[in-house]
């Protein structure tokens, strides 16, 4: 027997969010590992900033200032891409 399906107007309002920005989604809660940035080692080449998929590397006037943990998901790409001879970012286990 064919089941009657609801039309879209009868469906409950879901989780669709207003478009245009992801600023309101603080995705840092998902993190299990955390990047630690070493200001002494950093040469401000900005490779980490280019690669970070969450725009979580804070840069002011061309220099890295730190990591925005509200949005950093802990993927580790920044640590992977920071030049091996510099290694200014290391990943550590997140403490909650
Ligand atoms: S761990 Fe991933 S999300 Fe966090 S700052 Fe590094 S590249 Fe960006
Ligand atoms: S990739 Fe490493 S050295 Fe380059 S800006 Fe980022 S933390 Fe600094």
Short mmCIF file of N, CA and C and ligand atoms in Angstrom, two decimals:
data_model
loop_
_atom_site.label_atom_id
_atom_site.label_comp_id
_atom_site.label_asym_id
_atom_site.label_seq_id
_atom_site.Cartn_x
_atom_site.Cartn_y
_atom_site.Cartn_z
N UNK A 1 0.83 -1.20 0.00
CA UNK A 1 0.00 0.00 0.00
C UNK A 1 0.88 1.26 0.00
N UNK A 2 0.56 2.18 -0.86
CA UNK A 2 1.36 3.39 -0.98
C UNK A 2 1.08 4.34 0.18
N UNK A 3 2.15 4.82 0.82
CA UNK A 3 1.98 5.71 1.97
C UNK A 3 1.85 7.16 1.50
N UNK A 4 0.88 7.85 2.11
CA UNK A 4 0.67 9.26 1.78
C UNK A 4 1.82 10.11 2.34
N UNK A 5 2.46 10.90 1.51
CA UNK A 5 3.57 11.73 1.99
C UNK A 5 3.11 13.16 2.20
N UNK A 6 3.76 13.81 3.18
CA UNK A 6 3.40 15.20 3.47
C UNK A 6 4.01 16.13 2.42
N UNK A 7 3.36 17.21 2.19
CA UNK A 7 3.93 18.24 1.34
C UNK A 7 4.89 19.09 2.16
N UNK A 8 5.73 19.88 1.52
CA UNK A 8 6.76 20.63 2.26
C UNK A 8 6.16 21.65 3.22
N UNK A 9 4.94 22.14 2.91
CA UNK A 9 4.33 23.15 3.78
C UNK A 9 3.90 22.56 5.12
N UNK A 10 3.68 21.25 5.16
CA UNK A 10 3.22 20.60 6.40
C UNK A 10 4.38 20.12 7.28
N UNK A 11 5.57 20.12 6.72
CA UNK A 11 6.71 19.64 7.51
C UNK A 11 7.07 20.65 8.60
N UNK A 12 7.54 20.17 9.79
CA UNK A 12 7.95 21.11 10.82
C UNK A 12 9.18 21.89 10.38
N UNK A 13 9.33 23.06 10.93
CA UNK A 13 10.50 23.88 10.59
C UNK A 13 11.73 23.20 11.13
N UNK A 14 12.69 22.98 10.26
CA UNK A 14 13.89 22.24 10.66
C UNK A 14 15.00 23.15 11.13
N UNK A 15 16.23 22.71 10.88
CA UNK A 15 17.38 23.45 11.39
C UNK A 15 18.00 24.39 10.36
N UNK A 16 17.25 24.67 9.30
CA UNK A 16 17.80 25.59 8.31
C UNK A 16 18.02 26.95 8.98
N UNK A 17 19.17 27.49 8.79
CA UNK A 17 19.56 28.73 9.44
C UNK A 17 19.60 29.84 8.42
N UNK A 18 19.53 31.05 8.89
CA UNK A 18 19.61 32.14 7.92
C UNK A 18 20.97 32.11 7.22
N UNK A 19 20.93 32.45 5.95
CA UNK A 19 22.15 32.32 5.15
C UNK A 19 23.04 33.55 5.30
N UNK A 20 24.24 33.44 4.76
CA UNK A 20 25.10 34.61 4.67
C UNK A 20 26.29 34.60 5.60
N UNK A 21 26.22 33.89 6.74
CA UNK A 21 27.36 33.89 7.65
C UNK A 21 27.38 32.63 8.50
N UNK A 22 28.59 32.21 8.85
CA UNK A 22 28.72 31.08 9.77
C UNK A 22 29.26 31.58 11.11
N UNK A 23 29.28 32.89 11.27
CA UNK A 23 29.86 33.50 12.49
C UNK A 23 29.16 33.03 13.76
N UNK A 24 27.86 32.76 13.63
CA UNK A 24 27.10 32.39 14.83
C UNK A 24 27.32 30.93 15.25
N UNK A 25 27.95 30.14 14.37
CA UNK A 25 28.21 28.75 14.71
C UNK A 25 29.61 28.62 15.30
N UNK A 26 29.66 28.48 16.59
CA UNK A 26 30.99 28.34 17.22
C UNK A 26 31.36 26.87 17.22
N UNK A 27 32.11 26.49 16.19
CA UNK A 27 32.37 25.07 15.92
C UNK A 27 33.51 24.49 16.75
N UNK A 28 34.12 25.30 17.60
CA UNK A 28 35.24 24.82 18.41
C UNK A 28 34.88 23.73 19.40
N UNK A 29 33.60 23.60 19.72
CA UNK A 29 33.15 22.58 20.68
C UNK A 29 33.41 21.16 20.21
N UNK A 30 33.57 20.98 18.91
CA UNK A 30 33.72 19.64 18.35
C UNK A 30 35.13 19.09 18.54
N UNK A 31 36.04 19.98 18.94
CA UNK A 31 37.46 19.64 18.92
C UNK A 31 37.84 18.57 19.94
N UNK A 32 38.70 17.63 19.51
CA UNK A 32 39.27 16.67 20.46
C UNK A 32 40.76 16.93 20.64
N UNK A 33 41.39 17.57 19.63
CA UNK A 33 42.79 17.98 19.72
C UNK A 33 42.85 19.48 19.49
N UNK A 34 43.89 20.07 20.05
CA UNK A 34 43.96 21.53 20.03
C UNK A 34 45.35 21.98 19.54
N UNK A 35 45.41 22.96 18.62
CA UNK A 35 46.73 23.44 18.19
C UNK A 35 47.27 24.47 19.20
N UNK A 36 48.53 24.33 19.51
CA UNK A 36 49.18 25.32 20.37
C UNK A 36 50.22 26.03 19.52
N UNK A 37 50.09 27.34 19.46
CA UNK A 37 50.97 28.17 18.63
C UNK A 37 52.09 28.76 19.48
N UNK A 38 53.30 28.69 18.97
CA UNK A 38 54.46 29.20 19.69
C UNK A 38 54.92 30.50 19.04
N UNK A 39 54.66 31.60 19.71
CA UNK A 39 54.99 32.93 19.17
C UNK A 39 56.50 33.11 18.96
N UNK A 40 57.31 32.42 19.75
CA UNK A 40 58.77 32.57 19.63
C UNK A 40 59.29 31.92 18.35
N UNK A 41 58.67 30.81 17.97
CA UNK A 41 59.14 30.08 16.79
C UNK A 41 58.55 30.61 15.48
N UNK A 42 57.37 31.18 15.55
CA UNK A 42 56.62 31.57 14.34
C UNK A 42 57.37 32.63 13.53
N UNK A 43 57.45 32.41 12.21
CA UNK A 43 58.10 33.38 11.31
C UNK A 43 57.06 34.21 10.54
N UNK A 44 55.79 33.97 10.82
CA UNK A 44 54.68 34.71 10.19
C UNK A 44 54.65 34.54 8.67
N UNK A 45 54.96 33.34 8.23
CA UNK A 45 54.89 33.06 6.79
C UNK A 45 53.44 32.96 6.31
N UNK A 46 52.52 32.76 7.25
CA UNK A 46 51.07 32.70 7.00
C UNK A 46 50.59 31.45 6.24
N UNK A 47 51.44 30.45 6.16
CA UNK A 47 51.00 29.20 5.51
C UNK A 47 49.83 28.60 6.28
N UNK A 48 49.90 28.61 7.59
CA UNK A 48 48.81 28.05 8.40
C UNK A 48 47.50 28.80 8.14
N UNK A 49 47.59 30.09 7.99
CA UNK A 49 46.41 30.92 7.75
C UNK A 49 45.77 30.58 6.40
N UNK A 50 46.63 30.32 5.39
CA UNK A 50 46.12 29.96 4.06
C UNK A 50 45.39 28.62 4.12
N UNK A 51 45.95 27.69 4.85
CA UNK A 51 45.41 26.32 4.85
C UNK A 51 44.26 26.11 5.83
N UNK A 52 44.15 26.89 6.86
CA UNK A 52 43.11 26.64 7.87
C UNK A 52 41.71 26.69 7.25
N UNK A 53 40.97 25.60 7.29
CA UNK A 53 39.65 25.59 6.65
C UNK A 53 38.59 26.37 7.42
N UNK A 54 38.91 26.78 8.64
CA UNK A 54 37.92 27.47 9.47
C UNK A 54 38.26 28.93 9.74
N UNK A 55 39.25 29.45 9.04
CA UNK A 55 39.70 30.83 9.27
C UNK A 55 39.92 31.10 10.76
N UNK A 56 40.52 30.13 11.42
CA UNK A 56 40.69 30.24 12.87
C UNK A 56 42.07 30.77 13.28
N UNK A 57 42.93 31.00 12.30
CA UNK A 57 44.23 31.61 12.62
C UNK A 57 44.02 33.12 12.64
N UNK A 58 44.31 33.72 13.77
CA UNK A 58 44.09 35.17 13.90
C UNK A 58 45.33 35.90 13.38
N UNK A 59 45.10 36.77 12.39
CA UNK A 59 46.20 37.54 11.79
C UNK A 59 45.84 39.02 11.87
N UNK A 60 46.80 39.80 12.35
CA UNK A 60 46.62 41.26 12.35
C UNK A 60 47.87 41.89 11.76
N UNK A 61 47.64 42.79 10.82
CA UNK A 61 48.74 43.48 10.16
C UNK A 61 49.83 42.51 9.66
N UNK A 62 49.37 41.41 9.06
CA UNK A 62 50.29 40.45 8.45
C UNK A 62 51.01 39.53 9.42
N UNK A 63 50.61 39.56 10.69
CA UNK A 63 51.30 38.70 11.67
C UNK A 63 50.29 37.84 12.42
N UNK A 64 50.68 36.60 12.66
CA UNK A 64 49.81 35.69 13.42
C UNK A 64 49.76 36.17 14.87
N UNK A 65 48.54 36.20 15.40
CA UNK A 65 48.35 36.63 16.79
C UNK A 65 47.95 35.47 17.70
N UNK A 66 47.49 34.39 17.07
CA UNK A 66 47.04 33.25 17.87
C UNK A 66 45.98 32.47 17.12
N UNK A 67 45.24 31.68 17.87
CA UNK A 67 44.23 30.82 17.26
C UNK A 67 42.89 31.10 17.91
N UNK A 68 41.88 31.24 17.08
CA UNK A 68 40.54 31.50 17.60
C UNK A 68 39.89 30.15 17.93
N UNK A 69 39.92 29.79 19.19
CA UNK A 69 39.41 28.48 19.61
C UNK A 69 37.89 28.37 19.56
N UNK A 70 37.22 29.47 19.34
CA UNK A 70 35.76 29.40 19.19
C UNK A 70 35.40 28.68 17.90
N UNK A 71 36.30 28.77 16.91
CA UNK A 71 36.01 28.19 15.59
C UNK A 71 36.96 27.07 15.19
N UNK A 72 38.11 26.97 15.84
CA UNK A 72 39.08 25.92 15.48
C UNK A 72 38.50 24.54 15.80
N UNK A 73 38.43 23.68 14.80
CA UNK A 73 37.87 22.33 15.01
C UNK A 73 38.95 21.31 15.32
N UNK A 74 40.20 21.75 15.36
CA UNK A 74 41.29 20.85 15.75
C UNK A 74 41.67 19.84 14.69
N UNK A 75 41.53 20.23 13.43
CA UNK A 75 41.84 19.28 12.35
C UNK A 75 43.34 19.00 12.23
N UNK A 76 44.17 19.92 12.69
CA UNK A 76 45.62 19.71 12.68
C UNK A 76 46.30 20.11 11.38
N UNK A 77 45.56 20.65 10.44
CA UNK A 77 46.17 21.03 9.15
C UNK A 77 47.25 22.10 9.36
N UNK A 78 46.98 23.06 10.23
CA UNK A 78 47.96 24.14 10.47
C UNK A 78 49.28 23.56 10.97
N UNK A 79 49.20 22.61 11.89
CA UNK A 79 50.42 21.99 12.44
C UNK A 79 51.14 21.19 11.37
N UNK A 80 50.38 20.57 10.51
CA UNK A 80 50.94 19.76 9.42
C UNK A 80 51.64 20.65 8.40
N UNK A 81 51.06 21.80 8.12
CA UNK A 81 51.57 22.67 7.07
C UNK A 81 52.63 23.66 7.54
N UNK A 82 52.72 23.91 8.82
CA UNK A 82 53.78 24.79 9.34
C UNK A 82 55.12 24.14 8.97
N UNK A 83 56.02 24.90 8.35
CA UNK A 83 57.26 24.28 7.85
C UNK A 83 57.96 23.44 8.91
N UNK A 84 58.42 22.24 8.52
CA UNK A 84 59.02 21.30 9.47
C UNK A 84 60.19 21.86 10.26
N UNK A 85 60.95 22.76 9.65
CA UNK A 85 62.11 23.33 10.36
C UNK A 85 61.66 24.34 11.42
N UNK A 86 60.44 24.81 11.31
CA UNK A 86 59.94 25.82 12.26
C UNK A 86 59.07 25.17 13.35
N UNK A 87 58.11 24.40 12.92
CA UNK A 87 57.20 23.67 13.82
C UNK A 87 56.68 24.56 14.96
N UNK A 88 56.03 25.65 14.55
CA UNK A 88 55.53 26.59 15.56
C UNK A 88 54.15 26.19 16.09
N UNK A 89 53.56 25.15 15.50
CA UNK A 89 52.25 24.70 15.99
C UNK A 89 52.33 23.22 16.31
N UNK A 90 51.91 22.88 17.51
CA UNK A 90 51.84 21.46 17.89
C UNK A 90 50.43 21.15 18.36
N UNK A 91 50.01 19.93 18.09
CA UNK A 91 48.66 19.51 18.49
C UNK A 91 48.74 18.79 19.85
N UNK A 92 47.83 19.14 20.73
CA UNK A 92 47.76 18.48 22.03
C UNK A 92 46.31 18.02 22.26
N UNK A 93 46.13 17.10 23.15
CA UNK A 93 44.78 16.63 23.47
C UNK A 93 44.00 17.76 24.15
N UNK A 94 42.77 17.96 23.72
CA UNK A 94 41.93 19.00 24.33
C UNK A 94 41.52 18.59 25.74
N UNK A 95 41.65 19.50 26.68
CA UNK A 95 41.18 19.26 28.05
C UNK A 95 39.86 20.00 28.20
N UNK A 96 38.82 19.31 28.58
CA UNK A 96 37.51 19.97 28.73
C UNK A 96 37.25 20.32 30.19
S1 LIG B 1 43.56 22.87 13.85
FE1 LIG B 1 42.48 23.10 11.87
S2 LIG B 1 40.81 24.49 12.33
FE2 LIG B 1 42.24 24.68 14.04
S3 LIG B 1 43.54 26.40 13.52
FE3 LIG B 1 44.56 24.53 12.78
S4 LIG B 1 43.90 24.33 10.65
FE4 LIG B 1 42.50 25.75 11.64
S1 LIG B 2 52.86 28.26 9.30
FE1 LIG B 2 54.01 28.21 11.23
S2 LIG B 2 55.62 29.73 10.96
FE2 LIG B 2 54.12 30.08 9.36
S3 LIG B 2 52.75 31.64 10.24
FE3 LIG B 2 51.86 29.66 10.71
S4 LIG B 2 52.64 29.15 12.74
FE4 LIG B 2 53.91 30.77 11.94
#
